[in-house]
XYZ file of C-alpha atoms in Angstrom:
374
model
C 7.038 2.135 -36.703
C 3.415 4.105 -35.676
C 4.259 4.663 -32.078
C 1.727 6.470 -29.948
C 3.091 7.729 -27.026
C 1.250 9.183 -23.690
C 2.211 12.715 -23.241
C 1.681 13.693 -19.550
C 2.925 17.386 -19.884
C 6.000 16.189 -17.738
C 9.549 16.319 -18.576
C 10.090 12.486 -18.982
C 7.023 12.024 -21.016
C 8.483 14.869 -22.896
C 11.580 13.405 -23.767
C 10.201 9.901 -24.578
C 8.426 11.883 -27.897
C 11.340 13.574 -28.572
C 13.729 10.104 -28.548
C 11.208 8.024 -30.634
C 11.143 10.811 -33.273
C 14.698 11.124 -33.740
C 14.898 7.362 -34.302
C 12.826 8.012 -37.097
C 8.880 6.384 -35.962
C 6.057 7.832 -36.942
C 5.128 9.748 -33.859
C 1.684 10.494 -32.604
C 1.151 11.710 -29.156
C -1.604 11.323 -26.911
C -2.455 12.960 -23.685
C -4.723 10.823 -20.749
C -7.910 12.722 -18.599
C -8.739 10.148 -16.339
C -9.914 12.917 -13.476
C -12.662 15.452 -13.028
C -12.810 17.132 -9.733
C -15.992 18.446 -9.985
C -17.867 15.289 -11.107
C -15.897 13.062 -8.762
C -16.819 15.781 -5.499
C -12.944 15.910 -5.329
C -13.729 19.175 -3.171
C -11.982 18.635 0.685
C -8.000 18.244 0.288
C -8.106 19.426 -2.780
C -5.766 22.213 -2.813
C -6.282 23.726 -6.461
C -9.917 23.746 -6.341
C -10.328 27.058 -6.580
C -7.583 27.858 -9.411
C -8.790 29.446 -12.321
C -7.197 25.777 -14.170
C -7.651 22.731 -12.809
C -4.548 20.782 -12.575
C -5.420 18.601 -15.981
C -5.852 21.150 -17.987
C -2.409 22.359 -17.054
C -1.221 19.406 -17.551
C -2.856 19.206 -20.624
C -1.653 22.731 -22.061
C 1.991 21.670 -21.138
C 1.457 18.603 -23.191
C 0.127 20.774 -26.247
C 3.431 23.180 -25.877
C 5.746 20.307 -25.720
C 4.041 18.551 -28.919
C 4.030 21.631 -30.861
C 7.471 22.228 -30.413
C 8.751 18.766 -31.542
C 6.121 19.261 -34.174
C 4.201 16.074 -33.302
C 0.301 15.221 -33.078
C -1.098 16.024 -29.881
C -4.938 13.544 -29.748
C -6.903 13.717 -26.193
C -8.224 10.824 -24.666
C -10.786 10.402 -21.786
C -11.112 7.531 -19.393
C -12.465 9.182 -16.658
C -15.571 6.595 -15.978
C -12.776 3.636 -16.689
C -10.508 5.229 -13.941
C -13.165 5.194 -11.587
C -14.770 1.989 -12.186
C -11.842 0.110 -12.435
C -9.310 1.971 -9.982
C -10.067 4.506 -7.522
C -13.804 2.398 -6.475
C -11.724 -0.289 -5.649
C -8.814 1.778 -3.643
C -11.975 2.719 -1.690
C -13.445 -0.018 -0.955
C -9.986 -1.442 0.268
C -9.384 1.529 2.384
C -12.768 0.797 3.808
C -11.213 -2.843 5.536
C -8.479 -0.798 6.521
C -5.905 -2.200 3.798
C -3.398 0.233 1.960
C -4.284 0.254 -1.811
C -2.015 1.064 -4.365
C -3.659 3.400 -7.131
C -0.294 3.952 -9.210
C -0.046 0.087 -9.899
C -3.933 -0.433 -10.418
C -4.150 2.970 -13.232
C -0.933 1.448 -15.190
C -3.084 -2.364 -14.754
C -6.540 -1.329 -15.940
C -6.177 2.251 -17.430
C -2.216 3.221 -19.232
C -1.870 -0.451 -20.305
C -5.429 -1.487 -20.830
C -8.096 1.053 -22.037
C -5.145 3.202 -23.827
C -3.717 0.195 -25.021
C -6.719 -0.716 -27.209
C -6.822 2.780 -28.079
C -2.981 2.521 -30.072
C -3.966 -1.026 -31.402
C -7.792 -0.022 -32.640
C -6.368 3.099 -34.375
C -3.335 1.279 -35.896
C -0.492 1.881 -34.155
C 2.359 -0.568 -34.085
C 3.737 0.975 -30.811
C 2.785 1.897 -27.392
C 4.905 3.859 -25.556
C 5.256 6.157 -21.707
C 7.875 7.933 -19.453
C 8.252 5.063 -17.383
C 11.929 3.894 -16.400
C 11.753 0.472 -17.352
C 13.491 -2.252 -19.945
C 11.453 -4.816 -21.849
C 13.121 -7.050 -24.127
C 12.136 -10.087 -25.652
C 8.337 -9.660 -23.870
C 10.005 -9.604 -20.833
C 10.684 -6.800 -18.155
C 13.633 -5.851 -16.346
C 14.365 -2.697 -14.256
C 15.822 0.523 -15.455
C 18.883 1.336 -15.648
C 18.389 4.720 -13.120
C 17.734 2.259 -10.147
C 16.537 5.501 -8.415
C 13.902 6.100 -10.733
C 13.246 2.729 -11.767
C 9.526 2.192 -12.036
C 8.741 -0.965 -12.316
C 7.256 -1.684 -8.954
C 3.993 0.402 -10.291
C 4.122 -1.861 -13.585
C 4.024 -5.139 -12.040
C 0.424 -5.667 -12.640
C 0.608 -5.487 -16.385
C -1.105 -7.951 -18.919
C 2.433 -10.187 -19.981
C 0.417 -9.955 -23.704
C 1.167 -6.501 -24.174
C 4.760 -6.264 -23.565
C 5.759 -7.018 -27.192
C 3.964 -3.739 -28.115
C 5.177 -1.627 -25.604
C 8.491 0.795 -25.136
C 10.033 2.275 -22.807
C 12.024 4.630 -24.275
C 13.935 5.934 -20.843
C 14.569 2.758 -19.425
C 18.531 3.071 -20.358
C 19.085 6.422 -19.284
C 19.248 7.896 -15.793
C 17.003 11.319 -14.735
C 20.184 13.750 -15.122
C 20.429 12.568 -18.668
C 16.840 13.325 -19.158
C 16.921 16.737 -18.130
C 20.098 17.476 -19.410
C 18.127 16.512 -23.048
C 14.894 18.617 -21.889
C 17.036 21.715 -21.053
C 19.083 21.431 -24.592
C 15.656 21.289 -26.969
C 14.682 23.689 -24.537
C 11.574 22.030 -23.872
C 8.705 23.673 -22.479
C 8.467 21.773 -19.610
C 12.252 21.418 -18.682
C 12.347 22.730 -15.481
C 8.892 21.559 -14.730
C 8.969 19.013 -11.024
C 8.017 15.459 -11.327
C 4.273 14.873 -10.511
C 3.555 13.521 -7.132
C 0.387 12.132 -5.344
C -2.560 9.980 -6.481
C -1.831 8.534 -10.036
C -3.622 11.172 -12.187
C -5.186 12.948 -9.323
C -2.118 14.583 -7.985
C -1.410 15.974 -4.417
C -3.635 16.157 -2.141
C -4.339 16.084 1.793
C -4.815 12.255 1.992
C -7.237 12.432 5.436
C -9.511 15.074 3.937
C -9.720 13.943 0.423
C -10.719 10.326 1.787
C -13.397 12.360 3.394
C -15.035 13.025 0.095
C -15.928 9.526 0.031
C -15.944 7.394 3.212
C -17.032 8.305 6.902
C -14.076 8.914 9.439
C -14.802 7.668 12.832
C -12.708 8.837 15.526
C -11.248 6.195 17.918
C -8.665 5.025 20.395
C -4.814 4.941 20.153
C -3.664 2.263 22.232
C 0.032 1.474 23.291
C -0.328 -2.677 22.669
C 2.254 -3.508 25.261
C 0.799 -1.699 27.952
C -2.964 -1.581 26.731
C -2.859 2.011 27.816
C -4.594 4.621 25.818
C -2.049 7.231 24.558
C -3.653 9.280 21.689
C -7.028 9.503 19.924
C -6.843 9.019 15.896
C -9.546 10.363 13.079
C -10.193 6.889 11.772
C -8.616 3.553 11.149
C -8.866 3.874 7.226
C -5.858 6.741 7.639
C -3.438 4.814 9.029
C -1.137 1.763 7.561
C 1.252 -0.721 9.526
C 4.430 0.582 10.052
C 3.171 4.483 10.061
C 5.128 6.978 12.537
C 4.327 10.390 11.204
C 0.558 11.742 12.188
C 0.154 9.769 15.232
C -0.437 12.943 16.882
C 1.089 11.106 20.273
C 1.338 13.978 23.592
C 4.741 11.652 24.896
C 7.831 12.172 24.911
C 8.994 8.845 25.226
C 8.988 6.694 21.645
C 9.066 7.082 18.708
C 5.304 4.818 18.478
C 4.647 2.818 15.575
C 1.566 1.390 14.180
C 1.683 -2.417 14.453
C -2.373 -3.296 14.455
C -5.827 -2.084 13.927
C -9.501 -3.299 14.273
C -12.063 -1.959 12.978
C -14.261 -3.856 15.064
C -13.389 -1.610 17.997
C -12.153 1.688 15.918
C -9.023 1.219 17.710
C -5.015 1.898 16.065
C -2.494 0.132 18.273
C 1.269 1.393 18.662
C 4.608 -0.352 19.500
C 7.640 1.806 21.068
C 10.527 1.418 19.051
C 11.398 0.643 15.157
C 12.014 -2.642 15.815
C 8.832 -3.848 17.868
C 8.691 -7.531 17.067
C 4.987 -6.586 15.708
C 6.314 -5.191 12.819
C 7.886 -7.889 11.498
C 6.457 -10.643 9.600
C 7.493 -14.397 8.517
C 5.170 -15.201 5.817
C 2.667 -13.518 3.526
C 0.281 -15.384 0.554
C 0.267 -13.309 -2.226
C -3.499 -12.897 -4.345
C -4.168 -11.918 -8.013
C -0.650 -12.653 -9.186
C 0.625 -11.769 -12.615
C 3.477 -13.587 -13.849
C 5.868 -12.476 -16.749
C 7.690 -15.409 -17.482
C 7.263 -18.857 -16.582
C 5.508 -20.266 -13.615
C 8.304 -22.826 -11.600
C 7.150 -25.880 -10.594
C 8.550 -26.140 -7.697
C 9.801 -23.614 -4.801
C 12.110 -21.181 -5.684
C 14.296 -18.368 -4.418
C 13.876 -14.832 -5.335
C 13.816 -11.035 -3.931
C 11.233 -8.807 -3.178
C 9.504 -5.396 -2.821
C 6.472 -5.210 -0.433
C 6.569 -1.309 -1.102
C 8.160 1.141 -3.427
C 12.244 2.068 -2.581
C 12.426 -0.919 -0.042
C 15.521 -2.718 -0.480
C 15.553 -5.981 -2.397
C 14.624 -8.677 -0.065
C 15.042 -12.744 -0.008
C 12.339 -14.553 -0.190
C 11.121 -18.199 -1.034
C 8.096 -18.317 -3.170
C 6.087 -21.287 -3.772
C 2.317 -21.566 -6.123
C -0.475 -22.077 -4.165
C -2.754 -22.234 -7.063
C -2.902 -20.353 -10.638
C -3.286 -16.868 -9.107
C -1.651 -17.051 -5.520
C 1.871 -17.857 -4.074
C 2.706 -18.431 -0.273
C 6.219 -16.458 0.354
C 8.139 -17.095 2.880
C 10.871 -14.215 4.673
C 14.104 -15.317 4.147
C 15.126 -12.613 6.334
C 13.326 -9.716 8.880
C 10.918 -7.942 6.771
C 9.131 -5.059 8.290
C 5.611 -3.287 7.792
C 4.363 -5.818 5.228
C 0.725 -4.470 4.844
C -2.463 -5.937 3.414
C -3.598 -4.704 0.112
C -0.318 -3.377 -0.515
C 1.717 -4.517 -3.843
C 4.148 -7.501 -3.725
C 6.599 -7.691 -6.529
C 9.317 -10.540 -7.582
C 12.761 -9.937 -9.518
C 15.432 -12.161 -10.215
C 18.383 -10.147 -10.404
C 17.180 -7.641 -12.559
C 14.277 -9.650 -14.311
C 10.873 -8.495 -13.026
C 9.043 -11.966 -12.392
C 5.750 -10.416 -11.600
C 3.631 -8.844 -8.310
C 0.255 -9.513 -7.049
C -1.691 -7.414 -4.081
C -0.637 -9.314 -0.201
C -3.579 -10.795 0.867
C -2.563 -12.350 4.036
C 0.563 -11.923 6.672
C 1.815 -13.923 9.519
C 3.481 -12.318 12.191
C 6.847 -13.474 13.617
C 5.368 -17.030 15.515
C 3.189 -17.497 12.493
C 0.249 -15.995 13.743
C -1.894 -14.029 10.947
C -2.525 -10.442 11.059
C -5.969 -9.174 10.431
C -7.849 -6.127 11.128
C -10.675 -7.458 13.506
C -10.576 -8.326 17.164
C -6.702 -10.067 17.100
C -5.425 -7.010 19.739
C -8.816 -6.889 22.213
């Protein structure tokens, strides 16, 4: 077949050319610019502004080395203005209510499986295919088989149509394996780390780069069981439920926990202890849901993610309408935060995720950012 695959100038992208080739496609690779520093004001946090390369065009020239050396097509694709309408405007805007945004799952949504997808099937390719460690079969997904690297938490979000035309050509191998193939074609980027940070923006310092954009507005840390003040924070949009680290708390008696904020007052409020019942919720309705497979009419019984590497949780799901589900906790489920990712398997089938629109706390109370705490 005429597989395009997106080159990255990673190692796994790397090896998902090299494994479509030598099953004998027709390989064409393509490499994704979705960022620009300089015309985004990506300036504070930024900690390669001032290298002589910004950090796509390194990316870029490691995807040119790798596709010369399996002798493949390298094109170059831009979708810069798509990556900000469609993904990183609305990350701000939900990090304005105070929500926590996840970019990863919204680029794979509207930019890797959307804008690049019309891109293989307008220049007629049969094939679209990534580094990702995920299984489709039959138009369906299903996690990897490396459960540690299993991805498919960040693809929950994309269009059911286009599985039939997509590949995943890792999805049955585990991140040793991969290596262990990178270092024996002695790939240029063998030894090269796995990308972290933003989805094509890369590391940064999270407070300062959110500077770039919104205001920060210093405010009061209060310890919600006492209604003492304990700390002072640099603004509510920084923190999410369930945060320890960067409380910047002078006590030595905790470890605090963020369990509520309210923007009406510019206020973060902390619980002592990793089990404050504030942290736990009993029920969460779930918006903009994508489904996979088909819808059940009735309730049913399935596990959960409410964030990347959390364990596999039971839940009972049940359609509110075409595009939102109530779920309710089967068991304790900690730091479930609004605007964060929700995503449904059964066993290893991957049923589909939407973004958590609402959460009730423990006596079935909902959570929101305003005046709840005051």
């Amino acid at each position: 077949m005429k597989v395009l695959v997106g080159l990255s100038g990673g190692v796994d992208s790397a090896v998902a050319a090299h494994l479509l080739k030598s099953q004998g496609h027709d390989v064409t690779c393509a490499f994704m610019r979705n960022w620009d520093s300089f015309a985004n004001n990506d300036i504070m946090g930024n900690p390669t502004i001032m290298d002589d390369m910004c950090t796509q065009e390194v990316d870029y020239a490691d995807a040119k080395r790798v596709a010369d050396h399996l002798g493949l097509p390298l094109l170059r694709v831009d979708y810069v203005k798509e990556y900000w309408d469609n993904v990183f405007s609305f990350f701000l805007a939900e990090t304005e209510r105070g929500h926590t945004p996840n970019p990863d799952i919204l680029c794979n949504r509207y930019v890797k499986f959307d804008s690049f997808y019309d891109f293989m099937d307008k220049n007629g390719f049969d094939m679209l295919a990534t580094g990702h460690y995920a299984v489709t079969k039959e138009g369906k997904m299903f996690r990897a088989e490396d459960q540690n690297k299993d991805q498919t938490y960040f693809l929950s979000r994309v269009k059911p149509e286009v599985l039939p035309r997509v590949m995943f050509p890792l999805g049955e191998l585990n991140k040793e394996e991969v290596r262990k193939i990178a270092l024996e074609l002695d790939l240029p980027v063998a030894t090269k780390k796995d990308s972290t940070g933003i989805c094509f923006i890369g590391e940064r310092e999270y407070r300062d780069f959110l500077k770039n954009y919104l205001k920060d507005s210093e405010g009061s840390i209060v310890e919600v069981d006492s209604g003492k003040q304990i700390g002072r924070h640099q603004g509510v949009m920084f923190y999410t439920i369930g945060q320890r680290h960067g409380l910047n708390i002078n006590t030595s008696v905790g470890p605090f926990f963020v369990v509520g904020k309210d923007l009406s007052t510019n206020t973060i409020y902390v619980g002592k202890g990793s089990d404050h019942p504030m942290l736990f919720a009993s029920k969460a309705e779930i918006a903009e849901m994508n489904w996979f497979t088909d819808k059940p009419k009735e309730t049913m019984d399935a596990t959960a993610k409410f964030r990347y590497r959390q364990k596999d949780l039971k839940v009972r799901i049940s359609w509110l309408d075409d595009t939102r589900i109530e779920v309710t906790m089967l068991e304790d489920v900690k730091s479930v935060t609004l605007g964060q990712e929700a995503v449904f398997y059964l066993g290893d089938e991957v049923l589909g995720g939407g973004r958590i629109d609402r959460v009730f706390d423990i006596n079935g109370k909902e959570v929101k950012y305003d005046s709840r705490l005051a």
